[in-house]
Every structure is written in C-alpha cells, then in structure tokens.
XYZ file of C-alpha atoms in Angstrom:
391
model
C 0.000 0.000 0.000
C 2.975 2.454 0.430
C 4.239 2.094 -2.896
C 0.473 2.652 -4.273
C 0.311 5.980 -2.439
C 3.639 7.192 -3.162
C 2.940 6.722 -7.180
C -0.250 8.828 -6.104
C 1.585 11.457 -4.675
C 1.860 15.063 -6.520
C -1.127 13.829 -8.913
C -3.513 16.605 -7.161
C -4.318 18.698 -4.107
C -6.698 15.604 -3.067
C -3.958 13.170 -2.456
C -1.716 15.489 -0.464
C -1.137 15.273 2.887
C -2.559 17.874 5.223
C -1.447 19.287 8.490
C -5.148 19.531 10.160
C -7.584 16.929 9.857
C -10.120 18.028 7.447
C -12.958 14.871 6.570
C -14.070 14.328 3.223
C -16.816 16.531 2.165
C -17.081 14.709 -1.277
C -18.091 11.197 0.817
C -20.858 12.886 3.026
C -22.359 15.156 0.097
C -22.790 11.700 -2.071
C -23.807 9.308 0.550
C -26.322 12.337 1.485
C -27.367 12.785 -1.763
C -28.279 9.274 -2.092
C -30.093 8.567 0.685
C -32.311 11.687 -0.423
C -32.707 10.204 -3.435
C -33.560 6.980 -2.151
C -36.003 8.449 0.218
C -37.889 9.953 -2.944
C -37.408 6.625 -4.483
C -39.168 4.764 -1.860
C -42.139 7.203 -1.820
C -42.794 7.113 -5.706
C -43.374 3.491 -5.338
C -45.202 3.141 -2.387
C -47.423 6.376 -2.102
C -50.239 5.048 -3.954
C -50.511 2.039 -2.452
C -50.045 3.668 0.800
C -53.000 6.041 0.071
C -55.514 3.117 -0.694
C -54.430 1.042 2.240
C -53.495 3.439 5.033
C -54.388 6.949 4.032
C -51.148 8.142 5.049
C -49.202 7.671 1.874
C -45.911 9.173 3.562
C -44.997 6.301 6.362
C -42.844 4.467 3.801
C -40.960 7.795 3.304
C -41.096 9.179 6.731
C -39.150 5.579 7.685
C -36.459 5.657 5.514
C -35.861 8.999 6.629
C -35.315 8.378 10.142
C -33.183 5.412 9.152
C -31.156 8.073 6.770
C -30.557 10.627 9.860
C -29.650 7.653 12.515
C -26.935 6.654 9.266
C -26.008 10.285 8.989
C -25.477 10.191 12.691
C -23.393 7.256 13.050
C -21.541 8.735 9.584
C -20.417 11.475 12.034
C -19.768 9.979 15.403
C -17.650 7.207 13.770
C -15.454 9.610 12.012
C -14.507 11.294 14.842
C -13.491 7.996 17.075
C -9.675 7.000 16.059
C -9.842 4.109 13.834
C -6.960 2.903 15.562
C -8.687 2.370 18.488
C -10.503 -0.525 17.081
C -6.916 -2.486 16.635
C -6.812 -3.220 20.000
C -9.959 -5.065 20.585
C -10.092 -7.168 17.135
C -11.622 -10.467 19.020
C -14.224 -8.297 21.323
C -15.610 -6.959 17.651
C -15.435 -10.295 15.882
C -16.782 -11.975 19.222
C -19.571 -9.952 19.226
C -20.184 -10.181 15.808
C -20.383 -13.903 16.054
C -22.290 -13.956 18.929
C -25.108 -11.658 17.124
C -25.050 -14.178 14.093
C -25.660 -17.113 16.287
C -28.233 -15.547 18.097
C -30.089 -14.592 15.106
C -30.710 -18.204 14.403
C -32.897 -18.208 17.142
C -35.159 -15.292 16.106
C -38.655 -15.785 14.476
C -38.556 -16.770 11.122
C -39.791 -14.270 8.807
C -40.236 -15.612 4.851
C -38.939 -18.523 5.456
C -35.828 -17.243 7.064
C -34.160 -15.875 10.201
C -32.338 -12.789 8.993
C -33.667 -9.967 11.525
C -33.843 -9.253 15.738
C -36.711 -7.307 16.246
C -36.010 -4.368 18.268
C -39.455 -3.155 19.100
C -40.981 -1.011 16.222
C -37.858 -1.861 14.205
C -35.862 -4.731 13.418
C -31.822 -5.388 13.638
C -30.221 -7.611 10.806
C -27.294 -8.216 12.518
C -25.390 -9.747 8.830
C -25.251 -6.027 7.999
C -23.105 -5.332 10.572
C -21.018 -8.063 10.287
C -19.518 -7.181 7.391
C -17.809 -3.899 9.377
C -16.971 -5.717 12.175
C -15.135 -8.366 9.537
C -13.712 -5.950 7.586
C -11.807 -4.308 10.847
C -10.894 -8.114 12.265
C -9.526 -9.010 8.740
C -7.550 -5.637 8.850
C -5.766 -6.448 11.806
C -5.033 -9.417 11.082
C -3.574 -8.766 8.022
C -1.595 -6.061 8.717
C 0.143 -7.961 12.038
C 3.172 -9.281 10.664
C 6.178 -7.788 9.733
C 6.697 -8.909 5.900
C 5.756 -7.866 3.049
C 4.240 -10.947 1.627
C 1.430 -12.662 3.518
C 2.131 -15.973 4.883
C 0.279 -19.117 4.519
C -0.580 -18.827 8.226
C -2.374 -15.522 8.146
C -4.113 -16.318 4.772
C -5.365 -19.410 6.360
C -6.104 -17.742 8.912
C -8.252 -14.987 7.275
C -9.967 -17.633 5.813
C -11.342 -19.272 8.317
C -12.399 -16.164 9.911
C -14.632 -15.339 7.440
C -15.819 -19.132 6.815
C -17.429 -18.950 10.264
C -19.570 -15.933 10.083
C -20.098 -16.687 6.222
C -21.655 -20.296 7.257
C -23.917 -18.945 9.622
C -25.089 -16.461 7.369
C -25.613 -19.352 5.073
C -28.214 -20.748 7.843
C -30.239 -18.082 7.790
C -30.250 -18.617 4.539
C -28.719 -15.486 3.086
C -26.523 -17.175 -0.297
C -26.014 -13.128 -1.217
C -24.577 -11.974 1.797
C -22.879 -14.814 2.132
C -20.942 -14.177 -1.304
C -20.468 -10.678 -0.048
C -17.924 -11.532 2.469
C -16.347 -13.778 0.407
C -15.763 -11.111 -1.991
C -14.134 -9.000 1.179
C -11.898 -11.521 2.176
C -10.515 -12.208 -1.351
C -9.766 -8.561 -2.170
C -8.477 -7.768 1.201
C -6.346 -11.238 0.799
C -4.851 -10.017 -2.221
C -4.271 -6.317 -1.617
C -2.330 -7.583 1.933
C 0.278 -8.371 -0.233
C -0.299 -12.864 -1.418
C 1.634 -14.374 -3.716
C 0.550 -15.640 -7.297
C 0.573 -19.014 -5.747
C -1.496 -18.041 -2.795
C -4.430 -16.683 -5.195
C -4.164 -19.574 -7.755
C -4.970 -22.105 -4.488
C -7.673 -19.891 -3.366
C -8.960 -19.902 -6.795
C -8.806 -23.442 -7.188
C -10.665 -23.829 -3.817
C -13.051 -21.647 -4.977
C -14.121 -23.869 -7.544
C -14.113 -27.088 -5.705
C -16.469 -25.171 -2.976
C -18.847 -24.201 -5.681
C -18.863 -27.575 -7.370
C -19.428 -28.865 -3.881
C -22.735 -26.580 -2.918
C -23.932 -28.242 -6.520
C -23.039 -31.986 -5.615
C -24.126 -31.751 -2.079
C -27.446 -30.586 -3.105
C -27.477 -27.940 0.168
C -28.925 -24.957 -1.720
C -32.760 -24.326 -0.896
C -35.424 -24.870 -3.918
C -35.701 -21.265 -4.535
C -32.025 -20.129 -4.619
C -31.654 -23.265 -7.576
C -34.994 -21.474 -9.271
C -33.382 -18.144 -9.582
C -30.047 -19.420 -10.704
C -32.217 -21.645 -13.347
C -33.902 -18.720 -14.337
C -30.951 -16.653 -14.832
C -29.348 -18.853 -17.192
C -33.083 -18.856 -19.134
C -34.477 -15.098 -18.986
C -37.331 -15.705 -21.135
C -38.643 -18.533 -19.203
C -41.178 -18.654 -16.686
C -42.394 -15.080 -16.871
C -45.058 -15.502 -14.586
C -42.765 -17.025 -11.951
C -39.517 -17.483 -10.958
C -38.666 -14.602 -13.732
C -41.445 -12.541 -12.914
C -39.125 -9.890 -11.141
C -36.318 -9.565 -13.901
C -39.136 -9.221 -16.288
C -40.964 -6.540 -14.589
C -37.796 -4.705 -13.909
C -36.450 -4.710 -17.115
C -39.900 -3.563 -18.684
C -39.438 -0.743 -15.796
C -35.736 0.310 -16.610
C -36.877 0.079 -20.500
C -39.789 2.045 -20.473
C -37.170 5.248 -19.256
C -35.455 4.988 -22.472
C -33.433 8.737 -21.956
C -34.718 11.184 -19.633
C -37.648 8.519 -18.028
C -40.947 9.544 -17.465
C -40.934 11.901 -15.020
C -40.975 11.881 -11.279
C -44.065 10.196 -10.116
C -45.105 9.399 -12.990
C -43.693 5.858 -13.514
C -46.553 3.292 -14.205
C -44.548 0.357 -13.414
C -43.473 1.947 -10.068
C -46.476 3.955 -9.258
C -48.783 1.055 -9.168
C -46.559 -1.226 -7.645
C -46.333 -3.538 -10.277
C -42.352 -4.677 -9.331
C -42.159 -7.060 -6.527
C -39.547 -5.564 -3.552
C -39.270 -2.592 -5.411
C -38.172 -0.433 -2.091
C -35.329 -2.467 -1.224
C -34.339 -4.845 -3.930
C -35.063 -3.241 -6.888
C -34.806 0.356 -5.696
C -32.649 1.242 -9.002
C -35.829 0.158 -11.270
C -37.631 3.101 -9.551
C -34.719 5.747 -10.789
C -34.395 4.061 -14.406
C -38.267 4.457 -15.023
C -38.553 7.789 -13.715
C -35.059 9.272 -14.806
C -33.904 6.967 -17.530
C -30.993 6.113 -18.666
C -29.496 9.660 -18.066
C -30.459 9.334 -14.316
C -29.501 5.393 -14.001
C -26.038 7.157 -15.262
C -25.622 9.924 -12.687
C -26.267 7.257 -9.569
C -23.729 5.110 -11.058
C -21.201 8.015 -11.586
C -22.134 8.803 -7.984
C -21.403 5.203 -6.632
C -18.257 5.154 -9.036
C -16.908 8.295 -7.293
C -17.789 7.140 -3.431
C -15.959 4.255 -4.007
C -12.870 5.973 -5.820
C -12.751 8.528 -3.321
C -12.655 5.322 -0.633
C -9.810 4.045 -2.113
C -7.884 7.125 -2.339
C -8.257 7.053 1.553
C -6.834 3.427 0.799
C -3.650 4.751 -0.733
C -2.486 7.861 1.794
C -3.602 5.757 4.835
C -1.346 6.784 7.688
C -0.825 2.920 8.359
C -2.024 -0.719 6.561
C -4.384 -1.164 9.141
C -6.287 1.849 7.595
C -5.423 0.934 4.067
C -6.730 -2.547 4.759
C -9.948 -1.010 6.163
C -10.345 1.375 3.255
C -9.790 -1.478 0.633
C -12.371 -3.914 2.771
C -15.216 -1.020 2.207
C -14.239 -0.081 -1.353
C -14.960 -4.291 -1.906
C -18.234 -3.846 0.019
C -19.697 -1.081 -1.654
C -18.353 -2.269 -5.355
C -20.331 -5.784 -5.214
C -23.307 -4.035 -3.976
C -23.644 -2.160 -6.476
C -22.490 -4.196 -9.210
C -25.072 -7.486 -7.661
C -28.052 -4.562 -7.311
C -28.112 -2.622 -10.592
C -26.577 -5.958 -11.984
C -29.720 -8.212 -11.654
C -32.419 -5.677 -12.422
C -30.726 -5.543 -15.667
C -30.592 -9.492 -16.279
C -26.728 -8.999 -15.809
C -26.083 -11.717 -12.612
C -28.716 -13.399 -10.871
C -31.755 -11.849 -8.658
C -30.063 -11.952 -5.007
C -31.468 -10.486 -1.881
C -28.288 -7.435 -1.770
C -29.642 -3.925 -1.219
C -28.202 -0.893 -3.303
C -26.591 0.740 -0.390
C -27.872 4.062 1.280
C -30.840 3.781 -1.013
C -33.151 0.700 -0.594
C -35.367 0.408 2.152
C -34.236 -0.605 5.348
C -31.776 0.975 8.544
C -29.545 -1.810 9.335
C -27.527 -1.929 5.970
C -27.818 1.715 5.754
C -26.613 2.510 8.825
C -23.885 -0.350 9.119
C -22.585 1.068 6.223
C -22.522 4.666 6.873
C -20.295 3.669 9.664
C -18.062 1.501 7.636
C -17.759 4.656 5.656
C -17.441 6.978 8.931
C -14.712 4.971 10.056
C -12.904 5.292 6.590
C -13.583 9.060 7.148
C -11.258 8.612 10.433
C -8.231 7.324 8.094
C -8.730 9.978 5.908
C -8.810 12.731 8.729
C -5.624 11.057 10.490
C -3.380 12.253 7.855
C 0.058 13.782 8.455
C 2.621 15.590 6.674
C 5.123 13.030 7.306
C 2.494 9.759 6.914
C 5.122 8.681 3.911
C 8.132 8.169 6.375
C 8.754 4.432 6.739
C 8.835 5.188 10.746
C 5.727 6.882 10.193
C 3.259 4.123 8.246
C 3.213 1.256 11.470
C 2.364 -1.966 10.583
C-alpha cells in the first residue's frame, strides 16, 4: 500500500497530505445525496398504495428517513473515534459479531428465514453489521506481521475467519450476503500483499467449494430457481422470472430522460415485486432513464474511488486494509443490485446501499464509511516516512 500511495503522490491537491484533519466533504455530500434520493425513491413506489391502504401515503418515506438521519449520525460519530482504536480489541468486535449471528438463528422466522432481531418497532439484521466488524478483524489481522508478503498462516487464517460468520449467514439462509464476504476476504487477501501461488490455491478452492454446494445438493429450492432462471431469462415469466421481467420492462420504459418523477406506471402502481429495497434502481431508471440510471452510477463510481484514495495515503495498513475492505463492500453491492435488475447476474437479496429500504444496511454502512472518514482525517505531513506508516 505504500508504494500505491507514493505513485499517487503530486497527482492533485486531493492526495496530499494535510497538516489539520479536514474529513471528506465529497463522501458525506454523495452518501447524502443518495439517501435523499432513495427516500424519494421509496415514496414514488409506495405512495399510492399507501393512500388506498393506510391513508397516510408518507410512512414508507417518513421511515427511511429516520433510518437516513440515525446513518447520517453514526456517519459522524464514527469519524470522529480513532480508527486505531478498534486495533486493540479485534476479538471483542469479531466476538460480538459472532455472537449476534448465532443468536439470530434463534429469532422468528420471517419468509422462510431468520435474517432480523426485532427491536421493538424496528428490526436489527445483525449480517449487515457483520460485514464492518469483519472488515476491521480481517484488517488487523492482516496487517500484524512484519513482511511484506502474507504468509500461509495468516491467509489461512483470514480464511477461516470469514468461513465462520459466512456459514452462519448461510443458515439463515442469506446465499447473497454470504458471497459478499467472500468477496471481502478475497480482495483484502490479495491487496495484503499474497503471492501468485497463494491466489491460484484460493482460486482453485473456490471452484471445488462451488462444485461442492452443486453436488451436495445444500442450496434451498428457490435459490436453484433463480439461478435456473438466470441462465433462461425468457422462461417462466409468470414465476420465478417474474421480477427480472418486470424490472427490465421498468428500466426500459425510461429509455433517456424517463418519465418523469411520479409518474412511472410500473413503479407507481406497484407492479415490481420488492421494489423499495431490492429493486430500488428500477424506480430511478423508469422515472429518470438512462441519463439518471447514469448519474447514480457516476455517484457510486466516485464514493468508491474517493474510498480508495483514503486506501492509498492511509497513515498505516491497518487503515489501508480497512479502506480497501469497504471499497470491496460497496463495489459488489452495487455491481449485484443494478446488476440483476438488468438481467446482468442473478436476482439476489443485496440492497443498493444508502438507497433501498431498510436501517440496518444503511446505517452499518454509513459507519463503515465513517470509520474510513477517520483514516482519511488522520493524515500527516510526514504519513510517507517508513517510521511513520506502522504496521
């Protein structure tokens, strides 16, 4: 990571070091702006609905904007807590993160699955915040040894810390979270510095596990249904393809500048299936077409390349480590959301973060990002002196 941010160095103003720590407006202005937008999202597609059923056709809205302020919150109070503080208790955070995934399984199920605590009013997904808490556990592990290459011993090690908290998220069942930390703990594998080797085995594991999950017949009916109907778009409209279909006819029906705000028929009358949380982005396509689609990406593009700029003038690996484990969180959230409303990868459970429905992935990753903000505000004039960047 030191030779990454040195060949950044003298590129612009943005990747200088600065004397007083100054947090990244850019980050809280986007992730902002996108839980606004979300917020209007949700209400486009549920305000009619709301109004037939309820009379109050603002709940929906008024919810995901007191999830967006507790985020906002937690965005703040994070940022100013010293991310290095969290080094010292790495087994307290992934204790208590394995402790909240255990006790999960106990919860009432809820569609066929035990994903959420309720909290009175509200309810706690604790998977959400798993993913911090094993972004910051992978972080110090990998950055606790004193080479530059990663040893066999900490990669094995890495990997079965995430196997545990990925296999009890595969209880609940939840295949797409599941595949989420995965996708952590391989890029934060090989940015902590493994060897060709190391990634070829890890590779080749890879495939063995998935021909496994096949062979062992240990996926559930519906998760085989949507990978069936991935592979065969056009079949089964009515069913297991009912959602791609819909969405796509959504998205479509944009074409350039959309429709106009509220005036989306697929989203107005509620014709998309999870459209507040899932399929948030088929809410923005239809109303803003493929122009707006376009700016939410940019948006998501620059979040996450502002993220790993923090990555590459980190004070210290640990905070590189933590800045690369986000920047791997937010990219296949994005990519899996957008992805499968467009037919791209299959229709997974993932939410498009800081916009769909929902506080616990909003706010779990608002402090991800918070804590990123910390790295970022811990930078010193002299953060590219070898005696400076502790490992």
């Amino acid at each position: 990571m030191a030779v990454l941010g040195r060949s950044l160095d003298g590129v612009g103003g943005i990747f200088e070091d600065r004397p007083r720590p100054t947090p990244d407006v850019i980050v809280f202005v986007l992730v902002a702006a996108l839980m606004a937008l979300g917020s209007v999202m949700v209400y486009s597609s549920t305000f009619v609905r709301l109004d037939e059923e309820t009379g109050d056709p603002t709940s929906a809205m008024r919810r995901q904007m007191i999830f967006a302020g507790v985020a906002l919150v937690t965005y703040v109070v994070a940022s100013m807590i010293d991310y290095r503080l969290y080094r010292r208790f790495p087994f307290l955070i992934y204790g208590i993160m394995m402790i909240a995934l255990i006790g999960v399984l106990f919860a009432p199920p809820q569609k066929g699955a035990t994903r959420w605590i309720p909290v009175g009013a509200f309810q706690f997904q604790p998977s959400e915040f798993a993913k911090v808490a094993l972004i910051v556990a992978l972080a110090s592990l990998l950055t606790g040894g004193a080479g530059r290459r990663l040893s066999w011993r900490s990669l094995g090690t890495a990997l079965l810390m995430a196997a545990a908290p990925g296999f009890l998220i595969f209880l609940q069942p939840d295949l797409g979270t599941m595949l989420v930390v995965g996708f952590i703990t391989v890029g934060m594998i090989f940015v902590a510095g493994s060897s060709i080797r190391q990634m070829l085995v890890l590779g080749a594991s890879g495939v063995v596990g998935v021909m496994a999950v096949f062979q062992l017949d240990v996926l559930k009916s519906y998760q085989i249904a949507r990978l069936a109907g991935f592979l065969d778009q056009a079949s089964d409209l009515q069913g297991v393809n009912w959602n791609l279909y819909q969405s796509q006819i959504a998205i479509g029906s944009g074409q350039l500048v959309g429709r106009g705000l509220f005036q989306g028929t697929q989203t107005r009358l509620s014709f998309i299936p999870s459209q507040t949380t899932d399929f948030i982005f088929t809410a923005v396509g239809e109303q803003f077409g493929f122009i707006g689609g376009s700016a939410v990406i940019l948006a998501y593009a620059i979040l996450i390349w502002r993220v790993l700029i923090v990555a590459a003038v980190a004070p210290n690996a640990f905070g590189s480590m933590i800045s690369v484990g986000m920047a791997a969180l937010l990219s296949f959230h994005v990519f899996v959301n957008i992805g499968m409303t467009v037919g791209l990868v299959p229709v997974t459970g993932l939410p498009l973060p800081f916009m769909s429905a929902g506080g616990s992935a909003m706010i779990a990753m608002a402090g991800g990002l918070g804590i990123v903000n910390s790295v970022w505000r811990s930078r010193s004039p002299v953060s590219d002196r070898p005696e400076a960047r502790d490992l």
